[in-house]
Each structure stands twice: as structure tokens, then as C-alpha cells.
PDB file of C-alpha atoms in Angstrom:
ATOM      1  CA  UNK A  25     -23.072   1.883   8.367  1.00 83.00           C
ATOM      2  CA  UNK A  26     -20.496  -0.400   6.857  1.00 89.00           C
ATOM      3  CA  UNK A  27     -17.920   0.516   9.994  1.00 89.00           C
ATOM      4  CA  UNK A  28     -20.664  -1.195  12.283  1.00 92.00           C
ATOM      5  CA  UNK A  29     -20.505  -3.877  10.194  1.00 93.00           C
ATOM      6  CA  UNK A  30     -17.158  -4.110  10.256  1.00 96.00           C
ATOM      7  CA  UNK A  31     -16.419  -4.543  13.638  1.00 97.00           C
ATOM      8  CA  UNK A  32     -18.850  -7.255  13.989  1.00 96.00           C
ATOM      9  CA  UNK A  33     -16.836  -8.828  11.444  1.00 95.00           C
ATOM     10  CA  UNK A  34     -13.914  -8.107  13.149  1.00 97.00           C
ATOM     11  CA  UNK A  35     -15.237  -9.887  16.501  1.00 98.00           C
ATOM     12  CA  UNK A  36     -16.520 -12.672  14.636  1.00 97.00           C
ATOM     13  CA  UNK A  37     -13.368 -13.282  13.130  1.00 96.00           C
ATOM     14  CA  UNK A  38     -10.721 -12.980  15.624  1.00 97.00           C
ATOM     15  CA  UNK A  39     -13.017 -14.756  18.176  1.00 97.00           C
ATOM     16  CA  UNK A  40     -13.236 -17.736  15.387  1.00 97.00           C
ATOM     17  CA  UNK A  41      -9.742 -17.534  14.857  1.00 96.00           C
ATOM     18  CA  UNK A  42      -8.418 -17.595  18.777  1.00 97.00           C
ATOM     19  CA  UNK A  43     -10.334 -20.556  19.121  1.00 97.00           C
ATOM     20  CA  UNK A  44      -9.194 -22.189  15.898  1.00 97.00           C
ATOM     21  CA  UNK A  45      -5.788 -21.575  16.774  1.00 96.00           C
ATOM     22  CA  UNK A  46      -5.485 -21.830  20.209  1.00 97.00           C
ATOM     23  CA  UNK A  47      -3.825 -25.427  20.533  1.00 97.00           C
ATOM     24  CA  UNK A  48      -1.182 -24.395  17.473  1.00 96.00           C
ATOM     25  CA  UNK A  49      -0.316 -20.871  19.521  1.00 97.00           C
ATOM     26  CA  UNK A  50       0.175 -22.774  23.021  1.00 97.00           C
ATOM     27  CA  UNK A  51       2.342 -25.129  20.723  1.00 97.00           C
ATOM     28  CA  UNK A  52       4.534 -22.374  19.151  1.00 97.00           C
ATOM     29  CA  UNK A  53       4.642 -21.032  22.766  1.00 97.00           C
ATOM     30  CA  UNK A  54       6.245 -23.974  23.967  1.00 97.00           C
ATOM     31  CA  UNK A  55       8.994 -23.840  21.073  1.00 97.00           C
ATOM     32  CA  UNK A  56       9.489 -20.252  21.484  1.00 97.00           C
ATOM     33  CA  UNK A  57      10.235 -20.684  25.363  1.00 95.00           C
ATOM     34  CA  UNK A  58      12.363 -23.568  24.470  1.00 95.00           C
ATOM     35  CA  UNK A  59      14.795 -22.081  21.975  1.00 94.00           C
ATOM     36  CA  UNK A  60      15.693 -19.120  23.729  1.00 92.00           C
ATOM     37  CA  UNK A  61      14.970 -17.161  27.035  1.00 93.00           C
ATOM     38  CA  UNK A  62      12.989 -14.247  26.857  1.00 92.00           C
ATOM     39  CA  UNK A  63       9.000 -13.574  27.008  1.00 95.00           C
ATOM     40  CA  UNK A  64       6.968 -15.717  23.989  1.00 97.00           C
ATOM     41  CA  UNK A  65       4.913 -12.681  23.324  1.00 97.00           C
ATOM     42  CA  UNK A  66       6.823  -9.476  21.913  1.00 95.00           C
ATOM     43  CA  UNK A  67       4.742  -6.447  22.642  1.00 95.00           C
ATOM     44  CA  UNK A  68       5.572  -3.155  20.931  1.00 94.00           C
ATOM     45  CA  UNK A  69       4.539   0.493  20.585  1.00 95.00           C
ATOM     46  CA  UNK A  70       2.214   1.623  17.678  1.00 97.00           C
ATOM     47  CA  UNK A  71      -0.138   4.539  16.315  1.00 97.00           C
ATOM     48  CA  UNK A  72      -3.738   2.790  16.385  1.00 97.00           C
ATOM     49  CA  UNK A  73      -6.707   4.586  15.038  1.00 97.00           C
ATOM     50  CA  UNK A  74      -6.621   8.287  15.785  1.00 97.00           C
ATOM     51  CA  UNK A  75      -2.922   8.264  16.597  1.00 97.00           C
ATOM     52  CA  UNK A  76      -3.582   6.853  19.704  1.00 97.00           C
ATOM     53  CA  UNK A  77      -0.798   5.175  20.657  1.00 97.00           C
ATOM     54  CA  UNK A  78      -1.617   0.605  21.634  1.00 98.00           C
ATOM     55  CA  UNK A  79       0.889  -2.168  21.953  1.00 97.00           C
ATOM     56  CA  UNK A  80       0.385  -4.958  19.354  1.00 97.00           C
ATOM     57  CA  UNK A  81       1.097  -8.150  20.089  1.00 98.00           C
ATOM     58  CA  UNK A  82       3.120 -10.822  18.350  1.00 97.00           C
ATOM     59  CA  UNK A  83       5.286 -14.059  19.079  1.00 97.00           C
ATOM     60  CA  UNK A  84       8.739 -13.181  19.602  1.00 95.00           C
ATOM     61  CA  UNK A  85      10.714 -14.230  16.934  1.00 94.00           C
ATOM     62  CA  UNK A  86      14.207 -12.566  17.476  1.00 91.00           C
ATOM     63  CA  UNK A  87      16.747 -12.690  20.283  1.00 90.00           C
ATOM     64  CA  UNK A  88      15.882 -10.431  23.399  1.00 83.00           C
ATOM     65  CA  UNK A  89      18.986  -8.295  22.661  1.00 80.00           C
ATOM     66  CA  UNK A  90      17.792  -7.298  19.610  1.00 76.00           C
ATOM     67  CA  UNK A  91      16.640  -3.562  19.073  1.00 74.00           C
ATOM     68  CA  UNK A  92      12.592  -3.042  19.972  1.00 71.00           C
ATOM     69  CA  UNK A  93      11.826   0.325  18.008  1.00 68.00           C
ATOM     70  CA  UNK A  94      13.375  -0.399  14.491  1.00 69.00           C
ATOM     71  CA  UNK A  95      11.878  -1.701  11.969  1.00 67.00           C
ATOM     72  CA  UNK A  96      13.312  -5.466  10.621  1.00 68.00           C
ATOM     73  CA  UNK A  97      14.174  -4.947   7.674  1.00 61.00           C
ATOM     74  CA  UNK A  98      15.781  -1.541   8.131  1.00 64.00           C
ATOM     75  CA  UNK A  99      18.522  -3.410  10.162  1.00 67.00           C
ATOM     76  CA  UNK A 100      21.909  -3.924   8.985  1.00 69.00           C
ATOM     77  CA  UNK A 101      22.037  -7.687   9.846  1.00 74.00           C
ATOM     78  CA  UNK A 102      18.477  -9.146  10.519  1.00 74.00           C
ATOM     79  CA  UNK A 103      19.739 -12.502  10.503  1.00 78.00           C
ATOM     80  CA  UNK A 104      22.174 -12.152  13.224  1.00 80.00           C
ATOM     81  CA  UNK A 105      18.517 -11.446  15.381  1.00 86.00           C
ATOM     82  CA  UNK A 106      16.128 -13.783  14.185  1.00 91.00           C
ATOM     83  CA  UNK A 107      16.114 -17.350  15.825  1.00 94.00           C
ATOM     84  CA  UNK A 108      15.618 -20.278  13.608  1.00 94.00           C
ATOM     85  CA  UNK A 109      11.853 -20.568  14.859  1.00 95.00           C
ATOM     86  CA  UNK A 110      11.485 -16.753  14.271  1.00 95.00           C
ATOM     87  CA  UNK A 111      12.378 -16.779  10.627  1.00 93.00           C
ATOM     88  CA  UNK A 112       9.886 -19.875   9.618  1.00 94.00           C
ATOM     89  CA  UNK A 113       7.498 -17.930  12.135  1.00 95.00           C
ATOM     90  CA  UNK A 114       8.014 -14.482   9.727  1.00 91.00           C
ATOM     91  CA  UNK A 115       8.143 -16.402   6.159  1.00 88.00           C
ATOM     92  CA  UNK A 116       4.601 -18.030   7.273  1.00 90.00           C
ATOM     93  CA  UNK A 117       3.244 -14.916   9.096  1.00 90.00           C
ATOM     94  CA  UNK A 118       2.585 -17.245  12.132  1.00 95.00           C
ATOM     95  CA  UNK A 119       3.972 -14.504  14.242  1.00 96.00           C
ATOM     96  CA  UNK A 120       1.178 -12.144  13.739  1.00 96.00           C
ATOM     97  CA  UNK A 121      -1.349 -14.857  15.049  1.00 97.00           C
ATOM     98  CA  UNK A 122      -1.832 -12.603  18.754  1.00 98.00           C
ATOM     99  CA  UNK A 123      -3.228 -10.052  16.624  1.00 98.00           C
ATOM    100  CA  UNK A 124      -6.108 -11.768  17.049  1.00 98.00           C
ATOM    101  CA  UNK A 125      -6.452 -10.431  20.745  1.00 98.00           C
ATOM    102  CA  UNK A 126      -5.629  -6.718  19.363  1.00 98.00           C
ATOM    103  CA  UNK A 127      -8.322  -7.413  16.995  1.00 98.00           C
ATOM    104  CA  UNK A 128     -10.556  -8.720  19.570  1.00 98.00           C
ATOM    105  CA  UNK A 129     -10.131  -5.717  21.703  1.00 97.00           C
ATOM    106  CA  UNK A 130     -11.086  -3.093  19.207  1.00 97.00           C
ATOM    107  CA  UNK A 131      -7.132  -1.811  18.534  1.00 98.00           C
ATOM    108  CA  UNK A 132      -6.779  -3.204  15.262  1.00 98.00           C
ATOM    109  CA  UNK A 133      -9.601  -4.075  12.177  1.00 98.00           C
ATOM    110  CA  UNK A 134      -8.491  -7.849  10.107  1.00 97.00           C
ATOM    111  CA  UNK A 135      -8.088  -5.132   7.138  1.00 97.00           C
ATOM    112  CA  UNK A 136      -6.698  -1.827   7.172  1.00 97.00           C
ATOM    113  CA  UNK A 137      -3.535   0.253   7.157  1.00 96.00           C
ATOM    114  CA  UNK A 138      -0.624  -1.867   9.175  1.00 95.00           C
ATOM    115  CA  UNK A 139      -0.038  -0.164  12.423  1.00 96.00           C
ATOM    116  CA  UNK A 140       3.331   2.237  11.852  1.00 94.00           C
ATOM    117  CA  UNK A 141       5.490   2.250  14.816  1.00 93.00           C
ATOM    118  CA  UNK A 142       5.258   4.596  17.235  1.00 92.00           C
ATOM    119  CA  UNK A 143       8.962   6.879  15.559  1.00 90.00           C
ATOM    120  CA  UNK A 144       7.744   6.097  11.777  1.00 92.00           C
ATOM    121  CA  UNK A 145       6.898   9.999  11.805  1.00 93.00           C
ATOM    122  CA  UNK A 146       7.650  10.333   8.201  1.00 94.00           C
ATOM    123  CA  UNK A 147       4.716   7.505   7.133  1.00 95.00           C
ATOM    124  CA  UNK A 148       2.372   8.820  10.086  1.00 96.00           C
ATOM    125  CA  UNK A 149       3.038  12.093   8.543  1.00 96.00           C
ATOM    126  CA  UNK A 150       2.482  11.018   5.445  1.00 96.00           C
ATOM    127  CA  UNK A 151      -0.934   8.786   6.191  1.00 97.00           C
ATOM    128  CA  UNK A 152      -2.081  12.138   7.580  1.00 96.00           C
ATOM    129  CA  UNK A 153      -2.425  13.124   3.920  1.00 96.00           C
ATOM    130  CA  UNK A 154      -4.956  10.634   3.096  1.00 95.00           C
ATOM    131  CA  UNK A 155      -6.895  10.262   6.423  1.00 95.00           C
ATOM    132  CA  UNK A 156      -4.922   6.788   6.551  1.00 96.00           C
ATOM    133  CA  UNK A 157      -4.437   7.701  10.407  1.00 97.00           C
ATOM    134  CA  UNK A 158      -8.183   8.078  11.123  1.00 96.00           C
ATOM    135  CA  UNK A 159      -9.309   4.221  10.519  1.00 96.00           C
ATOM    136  CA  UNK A 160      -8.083   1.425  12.934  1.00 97.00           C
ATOM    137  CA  UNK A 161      -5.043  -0.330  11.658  1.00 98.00           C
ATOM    138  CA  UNK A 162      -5.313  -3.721  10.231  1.00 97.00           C
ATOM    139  CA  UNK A 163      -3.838  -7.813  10.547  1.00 96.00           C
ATOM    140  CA  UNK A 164      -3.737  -6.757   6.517  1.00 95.00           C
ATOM    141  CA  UNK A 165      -4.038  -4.025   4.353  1.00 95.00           C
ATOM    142  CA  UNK A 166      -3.874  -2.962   0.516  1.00 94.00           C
ATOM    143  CA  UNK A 167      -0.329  -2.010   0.748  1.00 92.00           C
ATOM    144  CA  UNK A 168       0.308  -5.667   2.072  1.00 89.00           C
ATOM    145  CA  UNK A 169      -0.803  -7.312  -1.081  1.00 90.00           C
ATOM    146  CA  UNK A 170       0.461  -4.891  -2.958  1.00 89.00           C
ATOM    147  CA  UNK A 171       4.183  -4.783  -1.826  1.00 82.00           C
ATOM    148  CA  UNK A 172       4.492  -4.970   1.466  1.00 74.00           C
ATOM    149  CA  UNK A 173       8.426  -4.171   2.341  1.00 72.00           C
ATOM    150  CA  UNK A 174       9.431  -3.699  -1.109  1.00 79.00           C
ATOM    151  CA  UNK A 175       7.385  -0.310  -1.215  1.00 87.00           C
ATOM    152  CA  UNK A 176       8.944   3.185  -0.108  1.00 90.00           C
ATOM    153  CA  UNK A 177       6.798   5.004   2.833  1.00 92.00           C
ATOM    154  CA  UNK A 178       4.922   7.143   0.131  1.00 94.00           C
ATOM    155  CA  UNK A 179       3.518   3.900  -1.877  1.00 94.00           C
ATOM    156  CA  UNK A 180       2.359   2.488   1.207  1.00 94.00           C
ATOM    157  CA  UNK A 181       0.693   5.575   2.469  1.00 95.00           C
ATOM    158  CA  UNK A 182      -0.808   6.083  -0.945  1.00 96.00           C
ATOM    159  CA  UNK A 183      -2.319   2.307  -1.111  1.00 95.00           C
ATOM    160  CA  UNK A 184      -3.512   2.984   2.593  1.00 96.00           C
ATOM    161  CA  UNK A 185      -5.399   6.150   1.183  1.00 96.00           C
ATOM    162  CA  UNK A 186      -6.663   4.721  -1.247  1.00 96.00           C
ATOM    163  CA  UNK A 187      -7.753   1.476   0.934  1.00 96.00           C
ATOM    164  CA  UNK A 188      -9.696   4.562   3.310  1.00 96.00           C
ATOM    165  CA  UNK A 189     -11.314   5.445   0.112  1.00 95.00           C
ATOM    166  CA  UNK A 190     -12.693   2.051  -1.346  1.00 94.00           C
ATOM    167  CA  UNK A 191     -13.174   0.689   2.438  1.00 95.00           C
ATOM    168  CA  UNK A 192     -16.096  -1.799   1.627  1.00 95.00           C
ATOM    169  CA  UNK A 193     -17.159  -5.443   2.353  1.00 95.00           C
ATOM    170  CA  UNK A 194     -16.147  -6.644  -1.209  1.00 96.00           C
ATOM    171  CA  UNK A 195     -12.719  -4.946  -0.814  1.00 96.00           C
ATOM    172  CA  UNK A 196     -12.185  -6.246   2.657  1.00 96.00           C
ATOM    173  CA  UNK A 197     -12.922  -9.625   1.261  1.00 95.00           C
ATOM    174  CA  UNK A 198     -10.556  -8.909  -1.263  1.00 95.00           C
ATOM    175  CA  UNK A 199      -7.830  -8.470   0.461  1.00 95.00           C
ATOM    176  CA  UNK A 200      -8.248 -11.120   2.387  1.00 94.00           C
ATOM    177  CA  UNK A 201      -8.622 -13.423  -0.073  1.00 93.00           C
ATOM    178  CA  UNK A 202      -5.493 -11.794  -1.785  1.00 92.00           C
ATOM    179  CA  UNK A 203      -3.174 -11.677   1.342  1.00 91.00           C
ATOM    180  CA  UNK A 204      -3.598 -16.053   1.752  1.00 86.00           C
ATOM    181  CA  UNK A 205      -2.167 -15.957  -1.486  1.00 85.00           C
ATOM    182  CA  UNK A 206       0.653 -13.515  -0.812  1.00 80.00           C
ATOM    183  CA  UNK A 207       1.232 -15.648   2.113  1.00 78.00           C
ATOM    184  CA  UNK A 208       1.668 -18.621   0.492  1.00 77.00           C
ATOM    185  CA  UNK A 209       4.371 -17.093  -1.885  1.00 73.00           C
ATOM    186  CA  UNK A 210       5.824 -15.244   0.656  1.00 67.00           C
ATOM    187  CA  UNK A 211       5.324 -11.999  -1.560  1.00 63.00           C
ATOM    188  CA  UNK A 212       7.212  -8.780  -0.919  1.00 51.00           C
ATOM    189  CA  UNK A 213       8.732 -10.335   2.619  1.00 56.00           C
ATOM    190  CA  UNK A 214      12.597  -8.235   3.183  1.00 54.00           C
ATOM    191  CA  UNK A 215      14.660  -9.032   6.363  1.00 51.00           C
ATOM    192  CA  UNK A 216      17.550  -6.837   4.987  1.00 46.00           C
ATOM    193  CA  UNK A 217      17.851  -2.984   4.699  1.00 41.00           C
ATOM    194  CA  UNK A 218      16.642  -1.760   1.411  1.00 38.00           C
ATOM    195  CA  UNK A 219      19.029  -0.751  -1.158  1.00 36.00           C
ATOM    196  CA  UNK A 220      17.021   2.303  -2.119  1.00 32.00           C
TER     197      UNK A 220
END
């Protein structure tokens, strides 16, 4: 019952937010297209609900040489790839604004496990464990307010488990609530490869 629900919810919201945010996209459009060549939407490979593979949508916020299928903060020098409207875009979480259209078509939830890319086989694999793979990804998730970057691929999984398990309108509403304030501190955000 509650999944019906949801995606009402789900419509409602990213409908609400497209038109909300529709003059402050065009504008970051504009600045996008005028810092650097290269398309203002990024589009990229990832395992939607059922492993079904979808292409999410975000504003570009790194140089067009920069490598499509890795992970940012797994790369050696991040910086080096990230233009200066890119990095305010990331700290804010601006960039994941066109999920609102993913959202809108029924390839991503506002809350649920954040859609691994398409060669993260080892946290797909590891989702598998606790039916992570079997709900539709989300703009945010438990592990997002609980770590984000900072956790290893078995914390997340385990948070996105346990996310399947308490999936609820008072949790979703959690989260949500929770992830503006993570936001605002710009909790668990790592450009850099991981030490660990």
C-alpha cells in the first residue's frame, strides 16, 4: 500500500520541485555553458530498481575530459576535474537538481538507496544481500545522512537494507528532513580517494 503512496509522493514532489526550480536550473545552465564547453547536463549509467540499468541526470560539474564511469571521489586528483562552478554546484548538491526529471519518470523514488553505477559490482553485489536492489533508487537515502562518502561499500549497503526494511512515510520524512540538514553542513561530502 505504502509503495502506491509513495510514488504519488514522488510525482507530487518532483513536479513541485521542477517548477520551483525551473528559473534557478535555466540560470545554472547558462553558467555551466559559459565556463566551459561541453553539454550542461551530464548523463550517466546506473542500476535502477530491479537492476535495470537508466541514465540519471545531473548538471555537469567537471571538465568533459574527465573520466565518466568512476566514481569522484575514488579519483586521484578530483580537483584537477571539477570547474569552479562544479565544486560550489557539489558542496550545495545543486547538481543533483535534474533528478527531479528521473524522479518524475518513475527511475528514481526522492528516498531510497543512491543509484550505484553501472561497474560498482561489489556494492550491487552486496545490496543483493539485503534486497537493497529491488526498490527504486533515491535523490536521498539512509546511508546519505548517515555518511555518505565517508562509509565503506558494506556500511552503505547495510544502511540501504535496513532503509528497505523500515521503508515508511515517517522514515521517508525523516530523511528528508535529515538530508536539508546534512546539506547545509556539507556532511560526509569527499572529492579525494579514501585513505582506507
Amino acid at each position: 500500500m505504502y509503495s502506491i503512496i509513495k510514488r504519488g509522493m514522488d510525482i507530487a514532489f518532483s513536479l513541485a520541485g521542477i517548477v520551483v526550480f525551473s528559473l534557478p536550473m535555466a540560470g545554472i545552465g547558462l553558467i555551466i555553458k559559459a565556463e566551459s564547453p561541453g553539454d550542461i547536463i551530464f548523463r550517466q549509467k546506473r542500476i535502477g530498481k530491479d537492476k535495470k540499468i537508466f541514465r540519471i541526470y545531473k548538471f555537469r560539474t567537471m571538465y568533459s575530459e574527465a573520466p565518466a564511469d568512476m566514481p569522484t571521489h575514488l579519483l586521484e586528483s578530483p580537483e584537477a576535474f571539477i570547474t569552479k562552478t562544479g565544486k560550489f554546484l557539489r558542496k550545495t548538491s545543486l547538481d543533483e537538481l535534474p533528478q527531479l526529471f528521473n524522479i518524475l519518470k518513475g527511475e528514481m523514488s526522492v528516498v531510497g538507496p543512491r543509484p550505484a553505477l553501472w561497474n560498482q559490482y561489489d556494492l550491487v553485489a552486496e545490496r543483493d544481500k539485503y534486497g537493497a536492489n529491488a526498490v527504486r533508487p533515491g535523490l536521498t537515502g539512509l546511508a546519505q545522512i548517515r555518511g555518505r562518502d565517508e562509509l565503506s561499500i558494506k556500511e552503505k549497503a547495510a544502511y540501504d537494507g535496513e532503509y528497505v526494511k523500515k521503508m515508511s512515510l515517517m522514515t521517508d520524512l525523516g530523511i528528508i528532513a535529515r538530508t536539508f540538514v546534512s546539506v547545509i553542513r556539507e556532511d560526509g561530502i569527499r572529492e579525494g580517494r579514501k585513505d582506507s
